[in-house]
PDB file of N, CA and C in Angstrom:
ATOM      1  N   MET A 138     126.787 119.678 110.548  1.00  0.00           N
ATOM      2  CA  MET A 138     126.983 118.850 109.454  1.00  0.00           C
ATOM      3  C   MET A 138     125.367 118.227 109.144  1.00  0.00           C
ATOM      4  N   GLU A 139     125.089 117.468 110.005  1.00  0.00           N
ATOM      5  CA  GLU A 139     123.848 116.840 110.103  1.00  0.00           C
ATOM      6  C   GLU A 139     122.497 117.592 109.623  1.00  0.00           C
ATOM      7  N   ALA A 140     122.532 118.925 110.426  1.00  0.00           N
ATOM      8  CA  ALA A 140     121.308 119.783 109.991  1.00  0.00           C
ATOM      9  C   ALA A 140     121.499 120.051 108.558  1.00  0.00           C
ATOM     10  N   LYS A 141     122.483 120.188 108.058  1.00  0.00           N
ATOM     11  CA  LYS A 141     122.650 120.685 106.290  1.00  0.00           C
ATOM     12  C   LYS A 141     122.099 119.494 105.668  1.00  0.00           C
ATOM     13  N   TRP A 142     122.178 118.244 106.001  1.00  0.00           N
ATOM     14  CA  TRP A 142     121.548 116.997 105.190  1.00  0.00           C
ATOM     15  C   TRP A 142     120.066 116.768 105.852  1.00  0.00           C
ATOM     16  N   SER A 143     119.639 117.188 107.254  1.00  0.00           N
ATOM     17  CA  SER A 143     118.297 117.403 107.483  1.00  0.00           C
ATOM     18  C   SER A 143     117.594 118.193 106.429  1.00  0.00           C
ATOM     19  N   LYS A 144     118.176 119.380 106.425  1.00  0.00           N
ATOM     20  CA  LYS A 144     117.575 120.432 105.216  1.00  0.00           C
ATOM     21  C   LYS A 144     117.284 119.899 104.035  1.00  0.00           C
ATOM     22  N   VAL A 145     118.609 119.353 103.508  1.00  0.00           N
ATOM     23  CA  VAL A 145     118.317 118.828 102.103  1.00  0.00           C
ATOM     24  C   VAL A 145     117.212 117.726 101.761  1.00  0.00           C
ATOM     25  N   ILE A 146     117.172 116.888 102.879  1.00  0.00           N
ATOM     26  CA  ILE A 146     116.155 115.903 103.165  1.00  0.00           C
ATOM     27  C   ILE A 146     114.626 116.469 102.491  1.00  0.00           C
ATOM     28  N   ILE A 147     114.515 117.440 103.924  1.00  0.00           N
ATOM     29  CA  ILE A 147     113.049 118.084 103.686  1.00  0.00           C
ATOM     30  C   ILE A 147     112.910 118.831 102.425  1.00  0.00           C
ATOM     31  N   HIS A 148     113.659 119.388 102.041  1.00  0.00           N
ATOM     32  CA  HIS A 148     113.759 120.188 100.650  1.00  0.00           C
ATOM     33  C   HIS A 148     113.226 119.200  99.694  1.00  0.00           C
ATOM     34  N   ALA A 149     113.840 118.011  99.590  1.00  0.00           N
ATOM     35  CA  ALA A 149     113.783 116.878  98.642  1.00  0.00           C
ATOM     36  C   ALA A 149     112.636 116.123  98.840  1.00  0.00           C
ATOM     37  N   SER A 150     111.890 116.246  99.907  1.00  0.00           N
ATOM     38  CA  SER A 150     110.691 115.421 100.122  1.00  0.00           C
ATOM     39  C   SER A 150     109.447 115.700  99.293  1.00  0.00           C
ATOM     40  N   PRO A 151     109.269 116.836  98.566  1.00  0.00           N
ATOM     41  CA  PRO A 151     108.177 116.879  97.745  1.00  0.00           C
ATOM     42  C   PRO A 151     107.958 115.911  96.515  1.00  0.00           C
ATOM     43  N   PHE A 152     109.410 115.076  96.367  1.00  0.00           N
ATOM     44  CA  PHE A 152     109.583 114.354  95.284  1.00  0.00           C
ATOM     45  C   PHE A 152     109.159 112.869  95.852  1.00  0.00           C
ATOM     46  N   PHE A 153     108.703 112.576  96.963  1.00  0.00           N
ATOM     47  CA  PHE A 153     108.835 111.180  97.598  1.00  0.00           C
ATOM     48  C   PHE A 153     107.792 111.232  98.806  1.00  0.00           C
ATOM     49  N   ALA A 154     107.601 112.146  99.657  1.00  0.00           N
ATOM     50  CA  ALA A 154     106.702 111.864 100.934  1.00  0.00           C
ATOM     51  C   ALA A 154     106.650 113.513 101.347  1.00  0.00           C
ATOM     52  N   PRO A 155     105.890 114.309 100.371  1.00  0.00           N
ATOM     53  CA  PRO A 155     105.521 115.775 100.662  1.00  0.00           C
ATOM     54  C   PRO A 155     105.099 116.124 102.166  1.00  0.00           C
ATOM     55  N   TRP A 156     104.325 115.228 102.986  1.00  0.00           N
ATOM     56  CA  TRP A 156     103.809 115.609 104.196  1.00  0.00           C
ATOM     57  C   TRP A 156     104.375 114.919 105.205  1.00  0.00           C
ATOM     58  N   LEU A 157     104.691 113.750 105.143  1.00  0.00           N
ATOM     59  CA  LEU A 157     105.222 112.829 105.944  1.00  0.00           C
ATOM     60  C   LEU A 157     106.669 113.309 106.583  1.00  0.00           C
ATOM     61  N   VAL A 158     107.655 113.669 105.735  1.00  0.00           N
ATOM     62  CA  VAL A 158     109.066 113.827 105.970  1.00  0.00           C
ATOM     63  C   VAL A 158     109.168 115.293 106.853  1.00  0.00           C
ATOM     64  N   PRO A 159     108.476 116.448 106.387  1.00  0.00           N
ATOM     65  CA  PRO A 159     108.698 117.663 107.144  1.00  0.00           C
ATOM     66  C   PRO A 159     107.792 117.476 108.608  1.00  0.00           C
ATOM     67  N   ILE A 160     107.055 116.666 108.618  1.00  0.00           N
ATOM     68  CA  ILE A 160     106.284 116.347 110.155  1.00  0.00           C
ATOM     69  C   ILE A 160     107.043 115.745 111.119  1.00  0.00           C
ATOM     70  N   LEU A 161     107.945 114.440 110.617  1.00  0.00           N
ATOM     71  CA  LEU A 161     108.755 113.860 111.336  1.00  0.00           C
ATOM     72  C   LEU A 161     110.166 114.288 111.462  1.00  0.00           C
ATOM     73  N   PHE A 162     110.549 115.402 110.765  1.00  0.00           N
ATOM     74  CA  PHE A 162     111.775 116.416 111.148  1.00  0.00           C
ATOM     75  C   PHE A 162     111.471 117.237 111.833  1.00  0.00           C
ATOM     76  N   PHE A 163     110.192 117.863 112.119  1.00  0.00           N
ATOM     77  CA  PHE A 163     109.567 118.684 112.862  1.00  0.00           C
ATOM     78  C   PHE A 163     109.383 118.289 114.395  1.00  0.00           C
ATOM     79  N   LEU A 164     109.139 117.005 114.476  1.00  0.00           N
ATOM     80  CA  LEU A 164     109.081 116.207 115.678  1.00  0.00           C
ATOM     81  C   LEU A 164     110.230 115.382 116.402  1.00  0.00           C
ATOM     82  N   ILE A 165     111.252 115.419 115.746  1.00  0.00           N
ATOM     83  CA  ILE A 165     112.296 114.572 116.181  1.00  0.00           C
ATOM     84  C   ILE A 165     113.614 115.380 116.250  1.00  0.00           C
ATOM     85  N   SER A 166     113.684 116.448 115.201  1.00  0.00           N
ATOM     86  CA  SER A 166     114.774 117.715 115.383  1.00  0.00           C
ATOM     87  C   SER A 166     114.727 118.400 116.495  1.00  0.00           C
ATOM     88  N   SER A 167     116.000 118.642 116.966  1.00  0.00           N
ATOM     89  CA  SER A 167     115.986 119.659 117.910  1.00  0.00           C
ATOM     90  C   SER A 167     116.570 120.988 117.377  1.00  0.00           C
ATOM     91  N   ASP A 168     117.029 121.228 116.314  1.00  0.00           N
ATOM     92  CA  ASP A 168     117.693 122.152 115.741  1.00  0.00           C
ATOM     93  C   ASP A 168     116.401 123.108 115.150  1.00  0.00           C
ATOM     94  N   GLU A 169     116.390 124.254 115.642  1.00  0.00           N
ATOM     95  CA  GLU A 169     115.468 125.383 115.570  1.00  0.00           C
ATOM     96  C   GLU A 169     115.126 125.596 114.062  1.00  0.00           C
ATOM     97  N   GLU A 170     116.388 125.632 113.201  1.00  0.00           N
ATOM     98  CA  GLU A 170     116.614 126.110 111.827  1.00  0.00           C
ATOM     99  C   GLU A 170     115.986 124.928 110.956  1.00  0.00           C
ATOM    100  N   VAL A 171     116.018 123.743 111.645  1.00  0.00           N
ATOM    101  CA  VAL A 171     115.453 122.381 110.623  1.00  0.00           C
ATOM    102  C   VAL A 171     114.040 122.808 111.167  1.00  0.00           C
ATOM    103  N   LYS A 172     113.590 122.717 112.260  1.00  0.00           N
ATOM    104  CA  LYS A 172     112.033 123.026 112.746  1.00  0.00           C
ATOM    105  C   LYS A 172     111.568 123.974 111.527  1.00  0.00           C
ATOM    106  N   ALA A 173     112.063 125.069 111.653  1.00  0.00           N
ATOM    107  CA  ALA A 173     111.347 125.996 110.935  1.00  0.00           C
ATOM    108  C   ALA A 173     111.350 125.811 109.159  1.00  0.00           C
ATOM    109  N   ILE A 174     112.563 125.174 108.900  1.00  0.00           N
ATOM    110  CA  ILE A 174     112.394 124.975 107.261  1.00  0.00           C
ATOM    111  C   ILE A 174     111.174 123.516 107.144  1.00  0.00           C
ATOM    112  N   SER A 175     111.170 122.934 107.984  1.00  0.00           N
ATOM    113  CA  SER A 175     110.234 121.760 107.995  1.00  0.00           C
ATOM    114  C   SER A 175     108.479 122.460 107.946  1.00  0.00           C
ATOM    115  N   ILE A 176     108.195 123.430 108.903  1.00  0.00           N
ATOM    116  CA  ILE A 176     106.972 124.191 108.797  1.00  0.00           C
ATOM    117  C   ILE A 176     107.076 124.463 107.481  1.00  0.00           C
ATOM    118  N   GLN A 177     107.762 125.481 107.037  1.00  0.00           N
ATOM    119  CA  GLN A 177     107.675 125.902 105.653  1.00  0.00           C
ATOM    120  C   GLN A 177     107.652 125.086 104.670  1.00  0.00           C
ATOM    121  N   ALA A 178     108.229 123.844 104.375  1.00  0.00           N
ATOM    122  CA  ALA A 178     107.924 122.916 103.642  1.00  0.00           C
ATOM    123  C   ALA A 178     106.822 122.556 103.383  1.00  0.00           C
ATOM    124  N   LEU A 179     106.179 122.220 104.738  1.00  0.00           N
ATOM    125  CA  LEU A 179     104.930 121.504 105.061  1.00  0.00           C
ATOM    126  C   LEU A 179     103.522 122.600 104.562  1.00  0.00           C
ATOM    127  N   LEU A 180     103.781 123.763 105.007  1.00  0.00           N
ATOM    128  CA  LEU A 180     102.991 124.968 104.439  1.00  0.00           C
ATOM    129  C   LEU A 180     102.998 125.271 102.964  1.00  0.00           C
ATOM    130  N   PHE A 181     104.236 125.284 102.448  1.00  0.00           N
ATOM    131  CA  PHE A 181     104.097 125.401 101.001  1.00  0.00           C
ATOM    132  C   PHE A 181     103.637 124.443 100.256  1.00  0.00           C
ATOM    133  N   GLN A 182     103.893 123.103 100.706  1.00  0.00           N
ATOM    134  CA  GLN A 182     103.059 121.743 100.100  1.00  0.00           C
ATOM    135  C   GLN A 182     101.672 122.095  99.951  1.00  0.00           C
ATOM    136  N   ILE A 183     101.017 122.403 101.399  1.00  0.00           N
ATOM    137  CA  ILE A 183      99.441 122.601 101.456  1.00  0.00           C
ATOM    138  C   ILE A 183      99.181 123.910 100.652  1.00  0.00           C
ATOM    139  N   VAL A 184      99.438 124.979 100.658  1.00  0.00           N
ATOM    140  CA  VAL A 184      99.120 126.243 100.056  1.00  0.00           C
ATOM    141  C   VAL A 184      99.354 125.773  98.314  1.00  0.00           C
ATOM    142  N   MET A 185     100.721 125.185  97.818  1.00  0.00           N
ATOM    143  CA  MET A 185     100.266 124.714  96.722  1.00  0.00           C
ATOM    144  C   MET A 185      99.327 123.984  96.223  1.00  0.00           C
ATOM    145  N   GLY A 186      98.980 123.102  96.937  1.00  0.00           N
ATOM    146  CA  GLY A 186      98.042 121.943  96.844  1.00  0.00           C
ATOM    147  C   GLY A 186      96.593 122.760  96.469  1.00  0.00           C
ATOM    148  N   VAL A 187      96.466 123.874  97.547  1.00  0.00           N
ATOM    149  CA  VAL A 187      95.238 124.748  97.240  1.00  0.00           C
ATOM    150  C   VAL A 187      95.252 125.684  96.004  1.00  0.00           C
ATOM    151  N   LEU A 188      96.354 126.224  95.826  1.00  0.00           N
ATOM    152  CA  LEU A 188      96.561 126.830  94.418  1.00  0.00           C
ATOM    153  C   LEU A 188      96.504 126.066  93.182  1.00  0.00           C
ATOM    154  N   ILE A 189      96.888 124.966  93.238  1.00  0.00           N
ATOM    155  CA  ILE A 189      96.583 123.984  91.985  1.00  0.00           C
ATOM    156  C   ILE A 189      95.201 123.481  92.158  1.00  0.00           C
ATOM    157  N   ALA A 190      94.425 123.177  93.151  1.00  0.00           N
ATOM    158  CA  ALA A 190      93.042 123.122  93.247  1.00  0.00           C
ATOM    159  C   ALA A 190      92.340 123.940  92.453  1.00  0.00           C
ATOM    160  N   ILE A 191      92.500 125.302  93.135  1.00  0.00           N
ATOM    161  CA  ILE A 191      91.699 126.405  92.429  1.00  0.00           C
ATOM    162  C   ILE A 191      91.914 126.699  91.110  1.00  0.00           C
ATOM    163  N   SER A 192      93.211 126.584  90.931  1.00  0.00           N
ATOM    164  CA  SER A 192      93.584 126.523  89.140  1.00  0.00           C
ATOM    165  C   SER A 192      93.065 125.668  88.476  1.00  0.00           C
ATOM    166  N   VAL A 193      92.587 124.574  88.877  1.00  0.00           N
ATOM    167  CA  VAL A 193      92.180 123.239  88.160  1.00  0.00           C
ATOM    168  C   VAL A 193      90.580 123.521  87.887  1.00  0.00           C
ATOM    169  N   ALA A 194      89.904 124.074  88.929  1.00  0.00           N
ATOM    170  CA  ALA A 194      88.482 124.756  89.024  1.00  0.00           C
ATOM    171  C   ALA A 194      88.489 125.614  87.925  1.00  0.00           C
ATOM    172  N   LEU A 195      89.498 126.471  87.886  1.00  0.00           N
ATOM    173  CA  LEU A 195      89.243 127.869  87.041  1.00  0.00           C
ATOM    174  C   LEU A 195      89.790 127.601  85.681  1.00  0.00           C
ATOM    175  N   SER A 196      90.316 126.391  85.568  1.00  0.00           N
ATOM    176  CA  SER A 196      90.606 125.920  84.179  1.00  0.00           C
ATOM    177  C   SER A 196      89.632 125.760  83.112  1.00  0.00           C
ATOM    178  N   PHE A 197      88.456 125.326  83.635  1.00  0.00           N
ATOM    179  CA  PHE A 197      87.249 125.103  82.711  1.00  0.00           C
ATOM    180  C   PHE A 197      86.834 126.234  82.174  1.00  0.00           C
ATOM    181  N   VAL A 198      87.081 127.596  82.593  1.00  0.00           N
ATOM    182  CA  VAL A 198      86.508 128.795  81.893  1.00  0.00           C
ATOM    183  C   VAL A 198      88.011 129.491  81.336  1.00  0.00           C
ATOM    184  N   LEU A 199      88.944 128.567  81.212  1.00  0.00           N
ATOM    185  CA  LEU A 199      90.134 128.789  80.872  1.00  0.00           C
ATOM    186  C   LEU A 199      91.108 130.080  81.570  1.00  0.00           C
ATOM    187  N   VAL A 200      90.722 130.553  82.622  1.00  0.00           N
ATOM    188  CA  VAL A 200      91.407 131.569  83.444  1.00  0.00           C
ATOM    189  C   VAL A 200      92.519 130.652  84.175  1.00  0.00           C
ATOM    190  N   GLY A 201      92.331 129.618  84.611  1.00  0.00           N
ATOM    191  CA  GLY A 201      93.005 128.972  85.409  1.00  0.00           C
ATOM    192  C   GLY A 201      94.273 128.031  84.865  1.00  0.00           C
ATOM    193  N   LEU A 202      94.406 127.928  83.311  1.00  0.00           N
ATOM    194  CA  LEU A 202      95.413 127.313  82.876  1.00  0.00           C
ATOM    195  C   LEU A 202      96.716 128.052  83.172  1.00  0.00           C
ATOM    196  N   PRO A 203      97.122 129.275  82.943  1.00  0.00           N
ATOM    197  CA  PRO A 203      98.336 129.835  83.097  1.00  0.00           C
ATOM    198  C   PRO A 203      98.791 129.762  84.704  1.00  0.00           C
ATOM    199  N   PHE A 204      97.904 129.821  85.506  1.00  0.00           N
ATOM    200  CA  PHE A 204      98.062 129.565  86.999  1.00  0.00           C
ATOM    201  C   PHE A 204      98.387 128.370  87.097  1.00  0.00           C
ATOM    202  N   LEU A 205      98.006 127.220  86.480  1.00  0.00           N
ATOM    203  CA  LEU A 205      98.134 125.856  86.795  1.00  0.00           C
ATOM    204  C   LEU A 205      99.655 125.452  86.238  1.00  0.00           C
ATOM    205  N   ILE A 206      99.879 125.917  85.434  1.00  0.00           N
ATOM    206  CA  ILE A 206     101.170 125.839  84.453  1.00  0.00           C
ATOM    207  C   ILE A 206     102.342 126.585  85.496  1.00  0.00           C
ATOM    208  N   ILE A 207     101.782 127.814  85.975  1.00  0.00           N
ATOM    209  CA  ILE A 207     103.062 128.379  86.839  1.00  0.00           C
ATOM    210  C   ILE A 207     102.980 127.790  88.262  1.00  0.00           C
ATOM    211  N   PHE A 208     102.137 127.294  88.984  1.00  0.00           N
ATOM    212  CA  PHE A 208     102.023 126.349  89.907  1.00  0.00           C
ATOM    213  C   PHE A 208     102.860 125.131  90.069  1.00  0.00           C
ATOM    214  N   GLY A 209     102.491 124.478  88.974  1.00  0.00           N
ATOM    215  CA  GLY A 209     102.957 123.344  88.491  1.00  0.00           C
ATOM    216  C   GLY A 209     104.445 123.424  88.371  1.00  0.00           C
ATOM    217  N   ILE A 210     105.094 124.561  87.631  1.00  0.00           N
ATOM    218  CA  ILE A 210     106.439 124.538  87.425  1.00  0.00           C
ATOM    219  C   ILE A 210     107.181 124.852  88.932  1.00  0.00           C
ATOM    220  N   MET A 211     106.174 125.559  89.939  1.00  0.00           N
ATOM    221  CA  MET A 211     106.763 126.104  91.053  1.00  0.00           C
ATOM    222  C   MET A 211     106.857 124.788  91.871  1.00  0.00           C
ATOM    223  N   LEU A 212     106.272 123.709  91.847  1.00  0.00           N
ATOM    224  CA  LEU A 212     106.233 122.422  92.628  1.00  0.00           C
ATOM    225  C   LEU A 212     107.483 121.927  92.395  1.00  0.00           C
ATOM    226  N   PHE A 213     108.019 121.902  91.141  1.00  0.00           N
ATOM    227  CA  PHE A 213     109.221 121.358  90.870  1.00  0.00           C
ATOM    228  C   PHE A 213     110.422 122.116  91.259  1.00  0.00           C
ATOM    229  N   VAL A 214     110.637 123.456  90.891  1.00  0.00           N
ATOM    230  CA  VAL A 214     111.676 124.288  90.714  1.00  0.00           C
ATOM    231  C   VAL A 214     111.762 124.621  92.299  1.00  0.00           C
ATOM    232  N   VAL A 215     110.859 125.131  93.089  1.00  0.00           N
ATOM    233  CA  VAL A 215     111.150 125.488  94.143  1.00  0.00           C
ATOM    234  C   VAL A 215     111.988 124.499  95.196  1.00  0.00           C
ATOM    235  N   PRO A 216     111.612 123.178  95.394  1.00  0.00           N
ATOM    236  CA  PRO A 216     112.472 122.221  96.111  1.00  0.00           C
ATOM    237  C   PRO A 216     113.867 122.138  95.637  1.00  0.00           C
ATOM    238  N   ILE A 217     113.943 122.286  94.312  1.00  0.00           N
ATOM    239  CA  ILE A 217     115.306 122.100  93.627  1.00  0.00           C
ATOM    240  C   ILE A 217     116.412 123.193  94.246  1.00  0.00           C
ATOM    241  N   ILE A 218     115.659 124.350  94.348  1.00  0.00           N
ATOM    242  CA  ILE A 218     116.514 125.762  94.717  1.00  0.00           C
ATOM    243  C   ILE A 218     116.896 125.433  96.170  1.00  0.00           C
ATOM    244  N   GLY A 219     115.734 124.696  96.965  1.00  0.00           N
ATOM    245  CA  GLY A 219     115.928 124.804  98.271  1.00  0.00           C
ATOM    246  C   GLY A 219     117.186 123.685  98.513  1.00  0.00           C
ATOM    247  N   ILE A 220     117.186 122.683  97.989  1.00  0.00           N
ATOM    248  CA  ILE A 220     118.304 121.719  97.831  1.00  0.00           C
ATOM    249  C   ILE A 220     119.698 122.344  97.459  1.00  0.00           C
ATOM    250  N   VAL A 221     119.638 123.095  96.432  1.00  0.00           N
ATOM    251  CA  VAL A 221     121.093 123.882  96.309  1.00  0.00           C
ATOM    252  C   VAL A 221     121.365 124.694  97.124  1.00  0.00           C
ATOM    253  N   LYS A 222     120.603 125.780  97.821  1.00  0.00           N
ATOM    254  CA  LYS A 222     120.781 126.370  98.678  1.00  0.00           C
ATOM    255  C   LYS A 222     121.391 125.717 100.164  1.00  0.00           C
ATOM    256  N   ALA A 223     120.565 124.515 100.569  1.00  0.00           N
ATOM    257  CA  ALA A 223     120.961 123.908 101.261  1.00  0.00           C
ATOM    258  C   ALA A 223     122.343 123.127 101.402  1.00  0.00           C
ATOM    259  N   LEU A 224     122.396 122.712 100.565  1.00  0.00           N
ATOM    260  CA  LEU A 224     124.076 122.163 100.251  1.00  0.00           C
ATOM    261  C   LEU A 224     125.122 122.982 100.270  1.00  0.00           C
ATOM    262  N   SER A 225     124.668 124.286  99.693  1.00  0.00           N
ATOM    263  CA  SER A 225     125.610 125.292 100.181  1.00  0.00           C
ATOM    264  C   SER A 225     125.914 126.090 101.163  1.00  0.00           C
ATOM    265  N   ASP A 226     124.873 125.697 102.095  1.00  0.00           N
ATOM    266  CA  ASP A 226     124.751 126.339 103.409  1.00  0.00           C
ATOM    267  C   ASP A 226     124.186 127.698 103.491  1.00  0.00           C
ATOM    268  N   GLU A 227     123.436 127.890 102.430  1.00  0.00           N
ATOM    269  CA  GLU A 227     122.858 129.378 102.420  1.00  0.00           C
ATOM    270  C   GLU A 227     121.687 129.324 103.158  1.00  0.00           C
ATOM    271  N   PRO A 228     120.999 130.646 103.951  1.00  0.00           N
ATOM    272  CA  PRO A 228     119.989 130.536 104.212  1.00  0.00           C
ATOM    273  C   PRO A 228     118.893 130.905 103.102  1.00  0.00           C
ATOM    274  N   TRP A 229     117.877 130.058 103.227  1.00  0.00           N
ATOM    275  CA  TRP A 229     116.561 130.204 102.192  1.00  0.00           C
ATOM    276  C   TRP A 229     115.320 129.929 102.944  1.00  0.00           C
ATOM    277  N   HIS A 230     114.141 130.646 102.144  1.00  0.00           N
ATOM    278  CA  HIS A 230     112.977 130.588 102.589  1.00  0.00           C
ATOM    279  C   HIS A 230     112.136 130.150 101.497  1.00  0.00           C
ATOM    280  N   TYR A 231     111.338 129.526 101.645  1.00  0.00           N
ATOM    281  CA  TYR A 231     110.014 129.349 100.822  1.00  0.00           C
ATOM    282  C   TYR A 231     109.213 130.454 100.365  1.00  0.00           C
ATOM    283  N   PRO A 232     109.252 130.392  99.153  1.00  0.00           N
ATOM    284  CA  PRO A 232     108.410 131.889  98.517  1.00  0.00           C
ATOM    285  C   PRO A 232     106.964 131.614  99.072  1.00  0.00           C
ATOM    286  N   ILE A 233     106.121 132.542  99.328  1.00  0.00           N
ATOM    287  CA  ILE A 233     104.997 132.411  99.719  1.00  0.00           C
ATOM    288  C   ILE A 233     104.720 132.238 101.341  1.00  0.00           C
ATOM    289  N   VAL A 234     105.286 131.346 101.922  1.00  0.00           N
ATOM    290  CA  VAL A 234     105.026 131.173 103.223  1.00  0.00           C
ATOM    291  C   VAL A 234     106.350 131.032 103.903  1.00  0.00           C
ATOM    292  N   GLY A 235     107.311 131.511 103.294  1.00  0.00           N
ATOM    293  CA  GLY A 235     108.689 131.863 104.119  1.00  0.00           C
ATOM    294  C   GLY A 235     108.550 133.010 104.935  1.00  0.00           C
ATOM    295  N   ARG A 236     107.844 133.945 104.675  1.00  0.00           N
ATOM    296  CA  ARG A 236     108.026 135.257 105.588  1.00  0.00           C
ATOM    297  C   ARG A 236     106.685 135.244 106.724  1.00  0.00           C
ATOM    298  N   TRP A 237     106.068 134.048 106.427  1.00  0.00           N
ATOM    299  CA  TRP A 237     104.926 133.850 107.459  1.00  0.00           C
ATOM    300  C   TRP A 237     105.421 133.699 108.693  1.00  0.00           C
ATOM    301  N   LEU A 238     106.517 132.741 108.806  1.00  0.00           N
ATOM    302  CA  LEU A 238     107.133 132.485 110.021  1.00  0.00           C
ATOM    303  C   LEU A 238     108.040 133.324 110.659  1.00  0.00           C
TER     304      LEU A 238
END
Protein backbone atom coordinates (compact mmCIF):
# COMPACT_ATOMS: atom_id res chain seq x y z
CA MET A 1 0.00 0.00 0.00
CA GLU A 2 2.78 2.44 0.82
CA ALA A 3 4.45 1.74 -2.55
CA LYS A 4 1.23 2.88 -4.24
CA TRP A 5 1.33 6.26 -2.48
CA SER A 6 5.06 6.56 -3.06
CA LYS A 7 4.46 6.19 -6.79
CA VAL A 8 1.64 8.75 -6.67
CA ILE A 9 3.92 11.26 -4.92
CA ILE A 10 6.72 10.63 -7.41
CA HIS A 11 4.37 11.14 -10.36
CA ALA A 12 2.98 14.32 -8.77
CA SER A 13 6.43 15.73 -8.02
CA PRO A 14 6.77 17.73 -11.29
CA PHE A 15 4.15 20.09 -9.91
CA PHE A 16 6.09 20.97 -6.74
CA ALA A 17 9.65 19.51 -6.68
CA PRO A 18 10.53 17.83 -10.00
CA TRP A 19 14.10 16.85 -9.12
CA LEU A 20 14.17 16.60 -5.35
CA VAL A 21 11.33 14.14 -4.75
CA PRO A 22 12.49 11.43 -7.21
CA ILE A 23 16.04 11.62 -5.83
CA LEU A 24 14.80 11.33 -2.23
CA PHE A 25 12.53 8.39 -3.00
CA PHE A 26 15.34 6.65 -4.86
CA LEU A 27 17.61 7.03 -1.84
CA ILE A 28 15.14 6.10 0.92
CA SER A 29 12.97 3.42 -0.73
CA SER A 30 13.74 -0.27 -0.58
CA ASP A 31 11.10 -1.18 -3.19
CA GLU A 32 12.68 -1.77 -6.61
CA GLU A 33 9.56 -0.63 -8.48
CA VAL A 34 9.53 2.68 -6.62
CA LYS A 35 13.23 3.14 -7.39
CA ALA A 36 12.61 2.46 -11.09
CA ILE A 37 9.72 4.93 -11.21
CA SER A 38 11.79 7.59 -9.45
CA ILE A 39 14.64 7.20 -11.97
CA GLN A 40 12.15 7.38 -14.85
CA ALA A 41 10.53 10.51 -13.40
CA LEU A 42 13.89 12.22 -12.94
CA LEU A 43 15.10 11.28 -16.42
CA PHE A 44 11.79 12.42 -17.92
CA GLN A 45 12.15 15.84 -16.30
CA ILE A 46 15.75 16.18 -17.52
CA VAL A 47 14.91 15.09 -21.08
CA MET A 48 11.86 17.36 -21.24
CA GLY A 49 13.94 20.28 -19.97
CA VAL A 50 16.49 19.72 -22.72
CA LEU A 51 13.79 19.31 -25.38
CA ILE A 52 12.01 22.48 -24.27
CA ALA A 53 15.29 24.42 -24.26
CA ILE A 54 16.01 23.26 -27.82
CA SER A 55 12.45 24.15 -28.85
CA VAL A 56 12.80 27.63 -27.35
CA ALA A 57 16.04 28.13 -29.29
CA LEU A 58 14.39 26.92 -32.50
CA SER A 59 11.26 29.02 -31.95
CA PHE A 60 13.18 32.08 -33.11
CA VAL A 61 13.03 30.59 -36.61
CA LEU A 62 9.43 29.36 -36.02
CA VAL A 63 10.40 25.69 -36.31
CA GLY A 64 10.38 25.13 -32.56
CA LEU A 65 6.92 26.53 -31.79
CA PRO A 66 4.96 23.33 -32.51
CA PHE A 67 7.49 21.30 -30.53
CA LEU A 68 7.37 23.79 -27.66
CA ILE A 69 3.58 23.43 -27.51
CA ILE A 70 3.71 19.62 -27.66
CA PHE A 71 6.44 19.30 -25.03
CA GLY A 72 4.71 21.85 -22.79
CA ILE A 73 1.51 19.82 -22.89
CA MET A 74 3.46 16.64 -22.22
CA LEU A 75 5.00 18.20 -19.10
CA PHE A 76 1.53 18.45 -17.55
CA VAL A 77 -0.34 15.50 -19.05
CA VAL A 78 2.23 12.73 -18.57
CA PRO A 79 2.48 13.11 -14.76
CA ILE A 80 -1.31 13.17 -14.49
CA ILE A 81 -1.53 9.92 -16.43
CA GLY A 82 1.12 8.47 -14.10
CA ILE A 83 -0.87 9.52 -11.05
CA VAL A 84 -4.06 7.90 -12.38
CA LYS A 85 -2.21 4.68 -13.27
CA ALA A 86 -0.52 4.58 -9.84
CA LEU A 87 -3.84 5.07 -8.06
CA SER A 88 -5.34 2.14 -9.97
CA ASP A 89 -2.21 -0.01 -9.36
CA GLU A 90 -1.50 -0.41 -13.07
CA PRO A 91 2.11 -0.62 -14.24
CA TRP A 92 3.13 2.39 -16.30
CA HIS A 93 6.36 3.71 -17.78
CA TYR A 94 7.19 7.26 -18.74
CA PRO A 95 7.26 7.91 -22.49
CA ILE A 96 10.67 8.50 -24.02
CA VAL A 97 12.66 7.29 -20.98
CA GLY A 98 10.53 4.37 -19.77
CA ARG A 99 12.11 1.88 -22.11
CA TRP A 100 15.67 2.94 -21.28
CA LEU A 101 15.55 1.23 -17.88
